[in-house]
PDB file of C-alpha atoms and ligand atoms in Angstrom:
ATOM      1  CA  MET A   1     -89.114 216.667 -18.171  1.00 55.00           C
ATOM      2  CA  LYS A   2     -92.877 216.771 -18.450  1.00 63.00           C
ATOM      3  CA  PHE A   3     -92.709 215.108 -21.862  1.00 64.00           C
ATOM      4  CA  SER A   4     -90.518 212.233 -20.722  1.00 75.00           C
ATOM      5  CA  ARG A   5     -92.778 211.600 -17.737  1.00 76.00           C
ATOM      6  CA  SER A   6     -95.839 211.231 -19.956  1.00 74.00           C
ATOM      7  CA  LEU A   7     -93.806 209.093 -22.346  1.00 70.00           C
ATOM      8  CA  ALA A   8     -92.844 206.847 -19.451  1.00 71.00           C
ATOM      9  CA  ALA A   9     -96.499 206.634 -18.408  1.00 70.00           C
ATOM     10  CA  THR A  10     -97.494 205.702 -21.955  1.00 65.00           C
ATOM     11  CA  LEU A  11     -94.836 203.000 -22.121  1.00 64.00           C
ATOM     12  CA  LEU A  12     -95.922 201.634 -18.763  1.00 64.00           C
ATOM     13  CA  LEU A  13     -99.539 201.531 -19.946  1.00 61.00           C
ATOM     14  CA  LEU A  14     -98.425 199.685 -23.082  1.00 59.00           C
ATOM     15  CA  LEU A  15     -96.557 197.110 -21.006  1.00 57.00           C
ATOM     16  CA  VAL A  16     -99.562 196.568 -18.767  1.00 55.00           C
ATOM     17  CA  THR A  17    -102.026 196.192 -21.648  1.00 51.00           C
ATOM     18  CA  LEU A  18     -99.886 193.973 -23.906  1.00 50.00           C
ATOM     19  CA  PRO A  19    -100.380 190.629 -22.133  1.00 50.00           C
ATOM     20  CA  ALA A  20    -104.164 190.761 -22.634  1.00 50.00           C
ATOM     21  CA  ASN A  21    -103.605 190.911 -26.385  1.00 58.00           C
ATOM     22  CA  SER A  22    -100.749 188.486 -26.677  1.00 75.00           C
ATOM     23  CA  HIS A  23    -100.937 184.966 -28.019  1.00 87.00           C
ATOM     24  CA  THR A  24    -100.910 181.884 -25.875  1.00 91.00           C
ATOM     25  CA  THR A  25     -97.845 180.164 -24.471  1.00 94.00           C
ATOM     26  CA  VAL A  26     -96.909 176.578 -23.673  1.00 96.00           C
ATOM     27  CA  THR A  27     -97.674 175.636 -20.076  1.00 97.00           C
ATOM     28  CA  GLU A  28     -96.629 171.997 -20.102  1.00 97.00           C
ATOM     29  CA  THR A  29     -95.060 169.203 -22.081  1.00 98.00           C
ATOM     30  CA  VAL A  30     -95.479 165.589 -20.918  1.00 98.00           C
ATOM     31  CA  PRO A  31     -93.000 164.008 -20.791  1.00 98.00           C
ATOM     32  CA  ARG A  32     -91.134 167.229 -20.124  1.00 98.00           C
ATOM     33  CA  SER A  33     -89.257 168.455 -23.179  1.00 98.00           C
ATOM     34  CA  GLY A  34     -85.574 167.629 -22.774  1.00 98.00           C
ATOM     35  CA  SER A  35     -86.265 164.281 -21.114  1.00 98.00           C
ATOM     36  CA  VAL A  36     -84.155 161.196 -21.705  1.00 98.00           C
ATOM     37  CA  LEU A  37     -86.492 158.175 -21.948  1.00 98.00           C
ATOM     38  CA  GLU A  38     -85.878 154.444 -22.135  1.00 98.00           C
ATOM     39  CA  ARG A  39     -88.497 154.017 -24.844  1.00 97.00           C
ATOM     40  CA  SER A  40     -90.849 156.062 -26.988  1.00 98.00           C
ATOM     41  CA  PRO A  41     -93.758 157.196 -24.785  1.00 98.00           C
ATOM     42  CA  ALA A  42     -97.290 155.921 -25.491  1.00 98.00           C
ATOM     43  CA  VAL A  43     -98.473 159.501 -25.765  1.00 98.00           C
ATOM     44  CA  VAL A  44     -96.970 163.013 -25.706  1.00 98.00           C
ATOM     45  CA  LYS A  45     -99.010 165.913 -24.306  1.00 98.00           C
ATOM     46  CA  LEU A  46     -98.743 169.612 -25.076  1.00 98.00           C
ATOM     47  CA  GLY A  47    -100.612 172.181 -22.975  1.00 98.00           C
ATOM     48  CA  PHE A  48    -101.257 175.882 -23.642  1.00 97.00           C
ATOM     49  CA  ALA A  49    -102.331 178.699 -21.336  1.00 96.00           C
ATOM     50  CA  HIS A  50    -105.191 179.565 -23.722  1.00 94.00           C
ATOM     51  CA  ALA A  51    -106.904 177.772 -26.551  1.00 95.00           C
ATOM     52  CA  ALA A  52    -105.072 177.329 -29.836  1.00 96.00           C
ATOM     53  CA  ARG A  53    -105.560 175.187 -32.905  1.00 97.00           C
ATOM     54  CA  LEU A  54    -102.692 172.933 -33.962  1.00 97.00           C
ATOM     55  CA  THR A  55    -102.003 173.148 -37.680  1.00 97.00           C
ATOM     56  CA  SER A  56     -98.953 170.904 -38.045  1.00 97.00           C
ATOM     57  CA  VAL A  57     -96.990 168.430 -35.932  1.00 98.00           C
ATOM     58  CA  LEU A  58     -93.809 166.934 -37.328  1.00 98.00           C
ATOM     59  CA  LEU A  59     -91.437 164.382 -35.813  1.00 98.00           C
ATOM     60  CA  VAL A  60     -87.800 164.850 -36.810  1.00 98.00           C
ATOM     61  CA  GLY A  61     -85.950 161.618 -36.036  1.00 98.00           C
ATOM     62  CA  PRO A  62     -82.286 160.945 -35.163  1.00 98.00           C
ATOM     63  CA  ASP A  63     -81.541 160.420 -38.874  1.00 98.00           C
ATOM     64  CA  ASP A  64     -83.219 163.783 -39.734  1.00 97.00           C
ATOM     65  CA  SER A  65     -86.186 161.967 -41.288  1.00 97.00           C
ATOM     66  CA  GLN A  66     -89.460 163.880 -40.972  1.00 98.00           C
ATOM     67  CA  ARG A  67     -92.866 162.356 -40.350  1.00 98.00           C
ATOM     68  CA  LYS A  68     -96.247 163.933 -39.600  1.00 98.00           C
ATOM     69  CA  LEU A  69     -97.692 162.982 -36.231  1.00 98.00           C
ATOM     70  CA  GLU A  70    -101.370 162.439 -35.527  1.00 97.00           C
ATOM     71  CA  PHE A  71    -102.841 164.745 -32.882  1.00 98.00           C
ATOM     72  CA  THR A  72    -106.098 165.179 -31.013  1.00 98.00           C
ATOM     73  CA  PRO A  73    -108.278 167.129 -30.813  1.00 98.00           C
ATOM     74  CA  ALA A  74    -108.444 168.525 -34.352  1.00 96.00           C
ATOM     75  CA  GLY A  75    -110.133 171.763 -33.204  1.00 95.00           C
ATOM     76  CA  SER A  76    -109.344 174.506 -30.720  1.00 96.00           C
ATOM     77  CA  SER A  77    -108.118 173.372 -27.295  1.00 97.00           C
ATOM     78  CA  ASP A  78    -105.649 174.173 -24.522  1.00 96.00           C
ATOM     79  CA  SER A  79    -104.466 170.555 -24.370  1.00 98.00           C
ATOM     80  CA  PHE A  80    -103.321 168.241 -27.169  1.00 98.00           C
ATOM     81  CA  GLN A  81    -102.172 164.641 -27.352  1.00 98.00           C
ATOM     82  CA  PHE A  82     -99.872 162.970 -29.891  1.00 98.00           C
ATOM     83  CA  PRO A  83    -100.591 159.241 -29.563  1.00 98.00           C
ATOM     84  CA  ASP A  84     -97.854 156.688 -30.281  1.00 97.00           C
ATOM     85  CA  PRO A  85     -95.228 159.071 -31.704  1.00 98.00           C
ATOM     86  CA  GLY A  86     -92.914 156.119 -32.436  1.00 98.00           C
ATOM     87  CA  MET A  87     -89.621 157.828 -31.621  1.00 98.00           C
ATOM     88  CA  ALA A  88     -86.433 155.987 -32.557  1.00 98.00           C
ATOM     89  CA  THR A  89     -83.299 155.578 -30.441  1.00 98.00           C
ATOM     90  CA  GLY A  90     -81.412 158.874 -30.348  1.00 98.00           C
ATOM     91  CA  ARG A  91     -82.469 162.521 -30.481  1.00 98.00           C
ATOM     92  CA  ASN A  92     -86.027 163.263 -31.562  1.00 98.00           C
ATOM     93  CA  GLU A  93     -87.659 166.636 -32.061  1.00 98.00           C
ATOM     94  CA  ILE A  94     -91.391 167.267 -32.288  1.00 98.00           C
ATOM     95  CA  ARG A  95     -91.970 170.520 -34.192  1.00 98.00           C
ATOM     96  CA  TRP A  96     -95.455 171.993 -33.931  1.00 98.00           C
ATOM     97  CA  LYS A  97     -97.275 174.983 -35.355  1.00 97.00           C
ATOM     98  CA  ALA A  98    -100.534 176.385 -34.078  1.00 97.00           C
ATOM     99  CA  LEU A  99    -102.955 179.229 -34.594  1.00 96.00           C
ATOM    100  CA  SER A 100    -103.405 181.123 -31.351  1.00 93.00           C
ATOM    101  CA  ASP A 101    -106.885 182.435 -30.600  1.00 87.00           C
ATOM    102  CA  ASP A 102    -105.577 186.007 -31.096  1.00 89.00           C
ATOM    103  CA  GLY A 103    -104.950 185.061 -34.753  1.00 91.00           C
ATOM    104  CA  HIS A 104    -101.175 184.722 -34.499  1.00 93.00           C
ATOM    105  CA  VAL A 105     -99.206 181.734 -35.713  1.00 95.00           C
ATOM    106  CA  ILE A 106     -97.077 180.278 -32.941  1.00 96.00           C
ATOM    107  CA  SER A 107     -94.609 177.420 -33.079  1.00 97.00           C
ATOM    108  CA  GLY A 108     -92.306 175.432 -30.884  1.00 97.00           C
ATOM    109  CA  SER A 109     -90.484 172.177 -30.463  1.00 97.00           C
ATOM    110  CA  MET A 110     -90.096 169.438 -27.899  1.00 98.00           C
ATOM    111  CA  ILE A 111     -86.882 167.431 -27.628  1.00 98.00           C
ATOM    112  CA  TYR A 112     -86.716 163.803 -26.460  1.00 98.00           C
ATOM    113  CA  THR A 113     -83.765 161.488 -26.344  1.00 98.00           C
ATOM    114  CA  ILE A 114     -84.574 157.778 -26.464  1.00 98.00           C
ATOM    115  CA  ASN A 115     -81.827 155.829 -24.740  1.00 97.00           C
ATOM    116  CA  PRO A 116     -82.679 152.162 -24.099  1.00 93.00           C
ATOM    117  CA  ASN A 117     -80.566 150.527 -21.388  1.00 81.00           C
TER     118      ASN A 117
HETATM  119 CU1   CU B   1    -100.298 186.948 -30.549  1.00 81.87          CU
END
């Protein structure tokens, strides 16, 4: 009984201390990932809770073609922009990779459907 109580306390301490060490997370995507848009946006924005450094941004088009997207800034930031992503009609996915400031590689994707009326 005594053992399991101290084990529980240790686990609780671990849970409380983990977030301070964990890597950053996405706080916003503009336009919001999952959006259906009439045309490719002039710029796509990706925001993080803490600074990270983007290492790769790839646009996967409706025909599964892959193209590297430009992004700014090149260094560490909590907010990035992908100017003129040039998305085609259909389903587009922006796949990004970044180095979090805790040294971990993180990755994610943003989905946009271009549907001109
Ligand atoms: Cu981490």
